[in-house]
Amino acid sequence: MQVTRIKPFFILLMALMLSACAEAAHPNLVITSDNIEQMRAAIDEPGRFKNAFDKQRHMVDELIKHPIVVPVPKDGGGGYTHEQHKKNYQLMYNTGVMYQLTQDKRYADYVRDMLLAYADLYPTLDVHPKRKVKAQNPGKLFWQSLNEAMWLVYTIQAYDLIYDALNSSQIKTIEDNLLKPVALFLSEGQPSTFNKVHNHGTWATAGVGMAGYVMNEPEWVEKSLYDLDKSGKGGFLKQLDILFSPQGYYNEGPYYHRFALLPFVTFARAIENNEPDRAIFQHRNGVLLKAIYAAIDLSYNGLFFPINDAIKSKGTDTIELVHGVAAAYALTNDNRLLDIANQQNQIVLTGDGLKVARALDNNLAQPYQYQSTAFGDGSNGDEGALVVMRSDIDGEQALLFKPASQGLGHGHFDKLTWQFYDRGNEIVSDYGAARFLNVEAKYGGRYLPENESYAKQTVAHNTVVVDETSHFNGDVSVGNANAPTLDFFETTDKGTVSAGSIDTAYAGVQLSRTLALVNLPDLSRTIAIDIFNVIADQAHQLDLPLHYQGQLIDTNFAIEANTDLLKPVGKNQGYQHLWQKGQATPEAGLARVTWLNENGRFYTQTTLTDGTESFIFTQIGANDPNFNLRNEHGFIRRVRGVSQHRFISVLEPHGEYTPSKEFTLNAVSQVSSLEYSEQGSLSLIEVTVEGRQFLVAINGTEDAQANSTEFSYKNHQYNLDDRLGVYVLSNH
Amino acid sequence: MQVTRIKPFFILLMALMLSACAEAAHPNLVITSDNIEQMRAAIDEPGRFKNAFDKQRHMVDELIKHPIVVPVPKDGGGGYTHEQHKKNYQLMYNTGVMYQLTQDKRYADYVRDMLLAYADLYPTLDVHPKRKVKAQNPGKLFWQSLNEAMWLVYTIQAYDLIYDALNSSQIKTIEDNLLKPVALFLSEGQPSTFNKVHNHGTWATAGVGMAGYVMNEPEWVEKSLYDLDKSGKGGFLKQLDILFSPQGYYNEGPYYHRFALLPFVTFARAIENNEPDRAIFQHRNGVLLKAIYAAIDLSYNGLFFPINDAIKSKGTDTIELVHGVAAAYALTNDNRLLDIANQQNQIVLTGDGLKVARALDNNLAQPYQYQSTAFGDGSNGDEGALVVMRSDIDGEQALLFKPASQGLGHGHFDKLTWQFYDRGNEIVSDYGAARFLNVEAKYGGRYLPENESYAKQTVAHNTVVVDETSHFNGDVSVGNANAPTLDFFETTDKGTVSAGSIDTAYAGVQLSRTLALVNLPDLSRTIAIDIFNVIADQAHQLDLPLHYQGQLIDTNFAIEANTDLLKPVGKNQGYQHLWQKGQATPEAGLARVTWLNENGRFYTQTTLTDGTESFIFTQIGANDPNFNLRNEHGFIRRVRGVSQHRFISVLEPHGEYTPSKEFTLNAVSQVSSLEYSEQGSLSLIEVTVEGRQFLVAINGTEDAQANSTEFSYKNHQYNLDDRLGVYVLSNH
């Protein structure tokens, strides 16, 4: 009101000064003043946003009843002071939001007092007593600076949210004694972490960059974006360029993807709100949005595909992805994202969260369509790929194929492995990480020793092991330097097919695998075809394990069971953890293994064997003195002393076991014949299912433009226009 | 309308004639003409009944498209002709209902034609080719007469439903060539089954009795009710008197209870509709209604407690109990039953079903309150009991205690065993039956050999095994003759306590167990106390196994794990099926075993040991050449060479493991001390939980009128008014 009476010249001057000082409005990071106005209005109306607010307010009110506790740092991860400081930053953030939404000064006072308590404590601190010796990333409040950066990401937002309730002396104390020192400690104080192109660097740059916006330090923003020396060799933009593939795939896999996403989305949102001209969400063809979509696409039944070090219960409802989906929706208005938001069943109290809540209230959600996709791996998308095949013609199915790169220290030695999912369940499974997160009795809640000795080893996965030795002989740096190749990927109405290969997992050994999820015409069902070809320059033992979820029901060959004495299958490289429950060498022809899962569906793997493959039936749990491993089942197909072998099999979901209703349907495999042949680069699989004969043709030509091919099979002519052809041979 | 013009005298005469001829109205078994009128009206209005009708009609329409197939009997249980005849009787019944509801003659014609096809076939049949040699109960359509009786129960109802669409020649053919011969074959033709006080007898008497109502053979009704010689030594009423305890408990346990319930409810409903004066539902203080309630009360989270030979997925939504609940609701108007009907999510197309549907449509359902109850076992309720303890102060919990009798041939040798349930899950578990129902590859779908060699054996349960020998040395007839004693049962706001004992399971050995599910004041949580006392006249080895669902997390003593060689724990009586994964002998004091279940809750059993108890950690699966057994975990507490021992332990649910949200709470047991002492018949358990000291007193006096007692403990005086007392000793 008063401003309008001031002369225009003076207004201009003021605007210039404000701009020069960059004395920003508060709040203006993820949540802006504009957001706040709308959010305040929204909490007065019924709907999802108000519900989320009421719930959060109740929680905050309960927590701030207790006195503020800012303990002197003492404990490592999981310990008391560690957990208390984690709780503190989350509470400061949530209480700050409450202050903005309610304008109740009680909330601002609480955050202020906690910040002042930290401002008292922080100057007295040296590096943390529980830091790792020689590590370059100690924290002060926490044993490692990663947690300190997370503390800053939350705390700087909390500070921003209550800024307008502080007097200048409080501002000076908090900024000078706490926030600026923390930001400097995390940037200039440890360049190797700050400049590192790694998710630890993302947290640091996000925290410091946002501190720059809030405390008017534009240089900090520049350094966060472009490396401390502003060379662009490190920093947030470089992280966006390197850590994601062009399709948005994160090199370590979805479990760490999810973890890394939060600082990316948070800082990007703050950049967008402060400096929209940087067009951060358009950077690299919108890679950050692609990364959010990729996190969704790399899930099944709400859970992330558990490749590499992954805890299996993490999924799309994780808070990181709740923020991610909210940001993506606000930027794209893609109503399919609301389907995911609905499943997440959580509304974040931000401007983006409000937009999602309103859209859900207005029933705008559209079904999210999961696609079959090959996610190129590596910064340029050329270090192999993670392939997802989907089908919904016979219940929701997914086949995951992994000709992807090692994925750094959390990667597993599982080149070309696969997993299969049906009707919401894991069928052919991956162990994931051996870890009980935060369970002190289980190795302090850290990765268990068995994560190294079993879960990472090749035999723990569904891919070929040569001479009982893991890929790259278990050397991460060799693995990181040698990615597999994605040979081809195609998805049509006939199904999805992909092939990948690697010749560096073992010296002198070429591993090539082709997997296809094939729709069978007229039958409204699918089969998964697996052809694993090994060519070596000398004789080896080749093992192809398959880990399944369920109980063995039947085999069409006799198993010599080890009924009263169990020994491990091997000595090292994961084999020492597998009990050998039985063995068999089926005659040439079809070898069937049928199991039943807990949800009452049967699965049969039919192997076309030449009589040289032995089957070893296994259960995880040997050499596990602390009972750390889950005792899951599998079988290993083994050939010995060969320099060439092709493992050929078909996986078939079938039937139903419903004892509660006393019926059992199709408990027996309906694949009654299987033949394999090749014509040049064509692989031909003839398979009889339910008495109907099908011919599946896969064109493996290296010519990327694989054009239409003609071929003759059993005196008939066929045309193949794509990679994958499915032909009905007979229908009786 | 016309009747009103006929003279009263003539009306009386007609009524007398009708009565004399007993030419009953049709239909008039479970479904009556009155029902039909209301049901026809109901399918014109939206609601659950119409929905159920539409669904059923669609199913029937699909099925009657196909030609009628009435094959010559050839196959045994599970085979083609067996399954076809089962399908036929179900389809005839459902199609008959459709005829009555729609009055569409197509349906009646279909049933008529099938009945005529059976009338053609039946006179040509001798006893079934797959009958058991020397068995006294062969069928003609089926290998055993049990199935033939089931056929009659459904078919006589189908016939009744389409009766009014038949001409007299068809009636004659069907009754003379089919229905009467079947009824005679099942009654006069095999007296030993018909008169047997057993569920096979129930099916036979239900079928024959209903045939008597429909075909005007009142003698058949009499014989069905009172034995072929009408002595009352056998027959339906005797079955009601003997097979259920006064509380409605069925001697074989809930799994077979459910199976037996259908013919009881069906025939009783037909009796009620035809001869209400028999007051069948009031018989023996309403035992049939009590039996329906008992079936509900013997479930947890919708599934029956799996004692004896039970397949675990059977629960209250089984069709037998859908009929049972409908009948019970129609008779009682108890709106709590609607809670169960709601969970069943299935409406039967009967008059009773309509009543349930309407009540549900009108939102009359009240929560069903599960109570802590001791179900007396045996005809007089004095052959032990099955005890259910419930608590809902910390999530829904149930403790099942089994001082019940053997339960005939499907009974397990598990006297005084227990099971524990928490938050919807099995925690301390029973194996149930070893069987894959109808899965041909698994021993033809029958009970597996491992049902005898493992599942029935004592070591497969959570009760004491003496000298590695099962109770009664595994002899069913000895078991049937020797029930345990229920020493006491009490439930108050302090919790529930019960004790049972048996001195016939082993010669010269007295087994006594006291179990209590105790509410801890102020903590809003429970603990389960288990005191198992063994007194023998000479030295023995005593084993107390505990089978748990989940993964071992921690023990407070070192386990010597068998890491690279596994052997079975023993040679016989079930021990040969347990791999010995490790062993330990904790020092005197508290020995803790903590496990984590799949739903992220921790459980700790704390044993008070004098240092003589060894712990043997086991996994099921040894000597199982066909991989028939589930590989579940357990541990056995063992003492050797003792004539007296008291096993004392506390089970404590605690904490939460939620890796998806990255938090773990209270993974460590909060029971920090445990002391046990006795004063006369008083057992005193002092336990510290979350730092608070409690004293639990259990008065085990044989005086049933156990009046208030005074006692002194650590220099304080206490009053105990009931069996169970819980006192807070300190609160810091």
Short mmCIF file of C-alpha atoms in Angstrom, two decimals, chain A residues 150-404:
data_model
loop_
_atom_site.label_atom_id
_atom_site.label_comp_id
_atom_site.label_asym_id
_atom_site.label_seq_id
_atom_site.Cartn_x
_atom_site.Cartn_y
_atom_site.Cartn_z
CA MET A 150 21.04 -34.75 4.56
CA TRP A 151 20.77 -32.76 7.78
CA LEU A 152 21.50 -29.58 5.82
CA VAL A 153 19.02 -30.40 3.03
CA TYR A 154 16.22 -30.60 5.58
CA THR A 155 17.43 -27.94 7.97
CA ILE A 156 18.01 -25.24 5.39
CA GLN A 157 14.41 -25.73 4.25
CA ALA A 158 13.19 -25.55 7.84
CA TYR A 159 15.17 -22.33 8.34
CA ASP A 160 13.72 -20.89 5.14
CA LEU A 161 10.22 -21.74 6.32
CA ILE A 162 10.52 -19.89 9.65
CA TYR A 163 12.86 -17.13 8.47
CA ASP A 164 10.22 -14.42 8.69
CA ALA A 165 9.65 -15.19 12.38
CA LEU A 166 13.27 -14.52 13.33
CA ASN A 167 14.82 -11.26 14.43
CA SER A 168 18.10 -10.14 12.95
CA SER A 169 20.13 -11.19 15.95
CA GLN A 170 18.74 -14.71 15.78
CA ILE A 171 19.38 -14.78 12.03
CA LYS A 172 22.96 -13.75 12.59
CA THR A 173 23.53 -16.36 15.28
CA ILE A 174 21.97 -19.19 13.32
CA GLU A 175 23.64 -18.33 10.03
CA ASP A 176 27.06 -17.44 11.40
CA ASN A 177 27.41 -20.16 14.00
CA LEU A 178 25.56 -22.97 12.30
CA LEU A 179 24.29 -22.89 8.76
CA LYS A 180 27.19 -21.16 7.06
CA PRO A 181 29.81 -23.25 8.88
CA VAL A 182 27.96 -26.46 8.00
CA ALA A 183 27.71 -25.42 4.36
CA LEU A 184 31.37 -24.49 4.26
CA PHE A 185 32.39 -27.70 6.00
CA LEU A 186 30.45 -29.72 3.40
CA SER A 187 31.87 -27.79 0.44
CA GLU A 188 35.28 -26.18 0.88
CA GLY A 189 35.81 -28.46 3.87
CA GLN A 190 35.74 -31.68 1.89
CA PRO A 191 36.14 -31.07 -1.83
CA SER A 192 36.54 -34.73 -2.67
CA THR A 193 33.00 -35.51 -1.56
CA PHE A 194 31.46 -32.25 -2.74
CA ASN A 195 32.91 -32.59 -6.23
CA LYS A 196 32.33 -36.32 -6.45
CA VAL A 197 30.00 -37.48 -9.19
CA HIS A 198 28.12 -39.81 -6.87
CA ASN A 199 24.97 -39.62 -4.78
CA HIS A 200 26.99 -38.44 -1.76
CA GLY A 201 27.98 -35.45 -3.90
CA THR A 202 24.35 -34.86 -4.81
CA TRP A 203 23.31 -34.54 -1.20
CA ALA A 204 26.20 -32.16 -0.50
CA THR A 205 25.60 -29.94 -3.52
CA ALA A 206 21.85 -29.89 -2.89
CA GLY A 207 22.34 -28.80 0.71
CA VAL A 208 24.98 -26.20 -0.02
CA GLY A 209 23.24 -24.89 -3.12
CA MET A 210 19.96 -24.37 -1.28
CA ALA A 211 21.89 -22.72 1.54
CA GLY A 212 23.24 -20.37 -1.11
CA TYR A 213 19.75 -19.40 -2.20
CA VAL A 214 18.47 -18.90 1.33
CA MET A 215 21.48 -17.03 2.72
CA ASN A 216 22.20 -14.99 -0.36
CA GLU A 217 25.44 -16.67 -1.39
CA PRO A 218 25.10 -16.97 -5.17
CA GLU A 219 28.66 -18.26 -5.41
CA TRP A 220 27.63 -21.33 -3.40
CA VAL A 221 24.93 -22.02 -5.94
CA GLU A 222 27.45 -21.74 -8.77
CA LYS A 223 29.87 -24.06 -7.02
CA SER A 224 27.11 -26.55 -6.27
CA LEU A 225 26.12 -26.60 -9.89
CA TYR A 226 29.58 -26.57 -11.46
CA ASP A 227 32.19 -27.92 -8.97
CA LEU A 228 34.07 -25.91 -6.37
CA ASP A 229 36.33 -24.51 -9.09
CA LYS A 230 33.28 -23.94 -11.31
CA SER A 231 34.94 -26.03 -14.02
CA GLY A 232 31.86 -28.18 -14.57
CA LYS A 233 33.94 -31.29 -13.91
CA GLY A 234 31.92 -31.98 -10.82
CA GLY A 235 28.78 -30.53 -9.33
CA PHE A 236 25.08 -31.08 -9.67
CA LEU A 237 24.88 -30.69 -13.45
CA LYS A 238 27.72 -33.11 -14.01
CA GLN A 239 25.97 -35.55 -11.69
CA LEU A 240 22.84 -35.24 -13.84
CA ASP A 241 24.97 -35.88 -16.92
CA ILE A 242 26.85 -38.88 -15.60
CA LEU A 243 24.78 -40.69 -13.01
CA PHE A 244 21.76 -41.23 -15.24
CA SER A 245 21.66 -42.80 -18.66
CA PRO A 246 19.87 -40.87 -21.41
CA GLN A 247 16.74 -42.93 -20.59
CA GLY A 248 16.96 -41.93 -16.93
CA TYR A 249 18.40 -45.22 -15.66
CA TYR A 250 20.57 -44.89 -12.57
CA ASN A 251 23.72 -46.94 -12.74
CA GLU A 252 23.34 -48.62 -9.32
CA GLY A 253 19.79 -49.80 -10.04
CA PRO A 254 16.38 -48.75 -8.74
CA TYR A 255 17.06 -49.27 -5.01
CA TYR A 256 19.79 -46.61 -4.96
CA HIS A 257 18.08 -44.69 -7.75
CA ARG A 258 15.26 -44.05 -5.31
CA PHE A 259 17.67 -42.91 -2.61
CA ALA A 260 19.52 -40.58 -4.97
CA LEU A 261 16.33 -39.12 -6.37
CA LEU A 262 15.40 -37.01 -3.36
CA PRO A 263 18.30 -34.51 -3.42
CA PHE A 264 18.07 -34.30 -7.20
CA VAL A 265 14.38 -33.49 -7.14
CA THR A 266 14.65 -31.21 -4.12
CA PHE A 267 17.52 -29.09 -5.37
CA ALA A 268 16.10 -29.01 -8.92
CA ARG A 269 12.78 -27.76 -7.59
CA ALA A 270 14.63 -25.04 -5.63
CA ILE A 271 16.61 -24.07 -8.73
CA GLU A 272 13.42 -23.94 -10.80
CA ASN A 273 11.76 -21.71 -8.21
CA ASN A 274 14.75 -19.37 -7.80
CA GLU A 275 16.22 -19.34 -11.27
CA PRO A 276 13.74 -20.67 -13.78
CA ASP A 277 15.99 -19.51 -16.59
CA ARG A 278 18.37 -22.33 -15.80
CA ALA A 279 15.61 -24.64 -17.12
CA ILE A 280 16.95 -27.36 -14.90
CA PHE A 281 14.14 -29.79 -15.69
CA GLN A 282 14.86 -29.44 -19.41
CA HIS A 283 18.55 -30.19 -18.84
CA ARG A 284 19.76 -33.06 -21.03
CA ASN A 285 16.38 -33.60 -22.70
CA GLY A 286 14.60 -33.66 -19.37
CA VAL A 287 16.68 -36.42 -17.85
CA LEU A 288 15.42 -35.73 -14.35
CA LEU A 289 11.82 -36.31 -15.36
CA LYS A 290 12.92 -39.42 -17.21
CA ALA A 291 14.63 -40.59 -14.03
CA ILE A 292 11.38 -40.21 -12.09
CA TYR A 293 9.48 -42.19 -14.71
CA ALA A 294 12.27 -44.80 -14.80
CA ALA A 295 11.93 -45.34 -11.06
CA ILE A 296 8.27 -46.13 -11.61
CA ASP A 297 8.93 -48.30 -14.64
CA LEU A 298 11.50 -50.33 -12.72
CA SER A 299 8.92 -51.63 -10.31
CA TYR A 300 6.53 -54.54 -10.27
CA ASN A 301 3.46 -54.70 -8.10
CA GLY A 302 4.66 -51.57 -6.33
CA LEU A 303 8.14 -52.91 -5.47
CA PHE A 304 11.39 -52.07 -7.18
CA PHE A 305 13.07 -54.86 -9.13
CA PRO A 306 15.64 -56.02 -6.55
CA ILE A 307 18.81 -55.99 -8.59
CA ASN A 308 22.18 -55.40 -6.91
CA ASP A 309 22.18 -54.48 -3.22
CA ALA A 310 18.47 -53.99 -2.77
CA ILE A 311 16.13 -54.56 0.14
CA LYS A 312 13.09 -56.11 -1.41
CA SER A 313 10.36 -54.25 0.40
CA LYS A 314 11.30 -50.89 -1.07
CA GLY A 315 8.91 -49.69 -3.70
CA THR A 316 7.17 -46.83 -5.40
CA ASP A 317 5.53 -45.71 -2.18
CA THR A 318 8.88 -44.68 -0.75
CA ILE A 319 8.90 -41.03 0.37
CA GLU A 320 11.60 -40.13 -2.16
CA LEU A 321 9.34 -41.18 -4.99
CA VAL A 322 6.30 -39.51 -3.41
CA HIS A 323 8.22 -36.25 -3.76
CA GLY A 324 9.41 -37.28 -7.22
CA VAL A 325 5.95 -38.06 -8.53
CA ALA A 326 4.57 -34.83 -7.05
CA ALA A 327 7.28 -32.78 -8.78
CA ALA A 328 6.83 -34.65 -12.05
CA TYR A 329 3.08 -34.19 -11.95
CA ALA A 330 3.36 -30.48 -11.23
CA LEU A 331 5.69 -30.14 -14.22
CA THR A 332 3.88 -32.39 -16.69
CA ASN A 333 0.22 -32.67 -15.67
CA ASP A 334 0.51 -36.30 -16.77
CA ASN A 335 -2.59 -37.81 -15.19
CA ARG A 336 -1.15 -41.32 -15.37
CA LEU A 337 1.22 -40.27 -12.60
CA LEU A 338 -1.84 -39.88 -10.39
CA ASP A 339 -2.32 -43.64 -10.61
CA ILE A 340 1.04 -44.01 -8.87
CA ALA A 341 0.22 -41.20 -6.43
CA ASN A 342 -2.96 -43.05 -5.57
CA GLN A 343 -1.02 -46.20 -4.79
CA GLN A 344 1.47 -44.19 -2.75
CA ASN A 345 -1.45 -43.04 -0.63
CA GLN A 346 0.58 -40.15 0.76
CA ILE A 347 0.38 -36.44 0.03
CA VAL A 348 3.40 -34.25 0.66
CA LEU A 349 2.73 -30.80 2.12
CA THR A 350 4.24 -28.82 -0.72
CA GLY A 351 2.84 -26.88 -3.64
CA ASP A 352 3.38 -29.92 -5.84
CA GLY A 353 1.71 -32.13 -3.26
CA LEU A 354 -1.29 -29.84 -3.28
CA LYS A 355 -1.57 -30.11 -7.03
CA VAL A 356 -1.54 -33.91 -6.79
CA ALA A 357 -4.08 -33.90 -3.96
CA ARG A 358 -6.47 -31.68 -5.91
CA ALA A 359 -6.15 -33.76 -9.05
CA LEU A 360 -6.83 -36.95 -7.10
CA ASP A 361 -9.79 -35.28 -5.38
CA ASN A 362 -11.11 -34.49 -8.85
CA ASN A 363 -10.65 -38.11 -9.95
CA LEU A 364 -8.29 -37.20 -12.74
CA ALA A 365 -6.14 -40.32 -12.34
CA GLN A 366 -5.56 -42.39 -15.47
CA PRO A 367 -4.10 -45.90 -15.40
CA TYR A 368 -0.31 -45.94 -15.55
CA GLN A 369 0.68 -48.11 -18.49
CA TYR A 370 3.83 -50.07 -17.82
CA GLN A 371 5.74 -50.65 -21.03
CA SER A 372 8.31 -53.15 -22.14
CA THR A 373 11.49 -51.10 -22.24
CA ALA A 374 15.24 -51.40 -22.55
CA PHE A 375 16.85 -48.85 -20.26
CA GLY A 376 20.28 -48.11 -21.69
CA ASP A 377 22.93 -48.15 -18.97
CA GLY A 378 25.86 -45.74 -18.61
CA SER A 379 26.10 -42.00 -19.17
CA ASN A 380 25.75 -42.43 -22.89
CA GLY A 381 23.33 -45.33 -22.68
CA ASP A 382 25.79 -47.64 -24.35
CA GLU A 383 27.01 -49.75 -21.43
CA GLY A 384 24.46 -52.49 -21.88
CA ALA A 385 20.93 -52.10 -20.65
CA LEU A 386 18.39 -53.20 -18.09
CA VAL A 387 15.50 -54.74 -20.00
CA VAL A 388 11.93 -54.99 -18.72
CA MET A 389 9.45 -57.15 -20.61
CA ARG A 390 5.79 -56.92 -19.65
CA SER A 391 2.65 -58.77 -20.56
CA ASP A 392 -0.87 -58.61 -19.21
CA ILE A 393 -2.65 -61.13 -21.38
CA ASP A 394 -2.66 -63.76 -18.62
CA GLY A 395 -2.39 -61.72 -15.45
CA GLU A 396 0.30 -59.15 -14.95
CA GLN A 397 3.74 -60.54 -15.83
CA ALA A 398 7.22 -59.09 -15.99
CA LEU A 399 10.51 -60.50 -17.14
CA LEU A 400 13.62 -58.60 -16.14
CA PHE A 401 16.78 -59.20 -18.17
CA LYS A 402 20.05 -57.70 -17.05
CA PRO A 403 22.74 -57.18 -19.64
CA ALA A 404 23.53 -54.08 -17.56
#
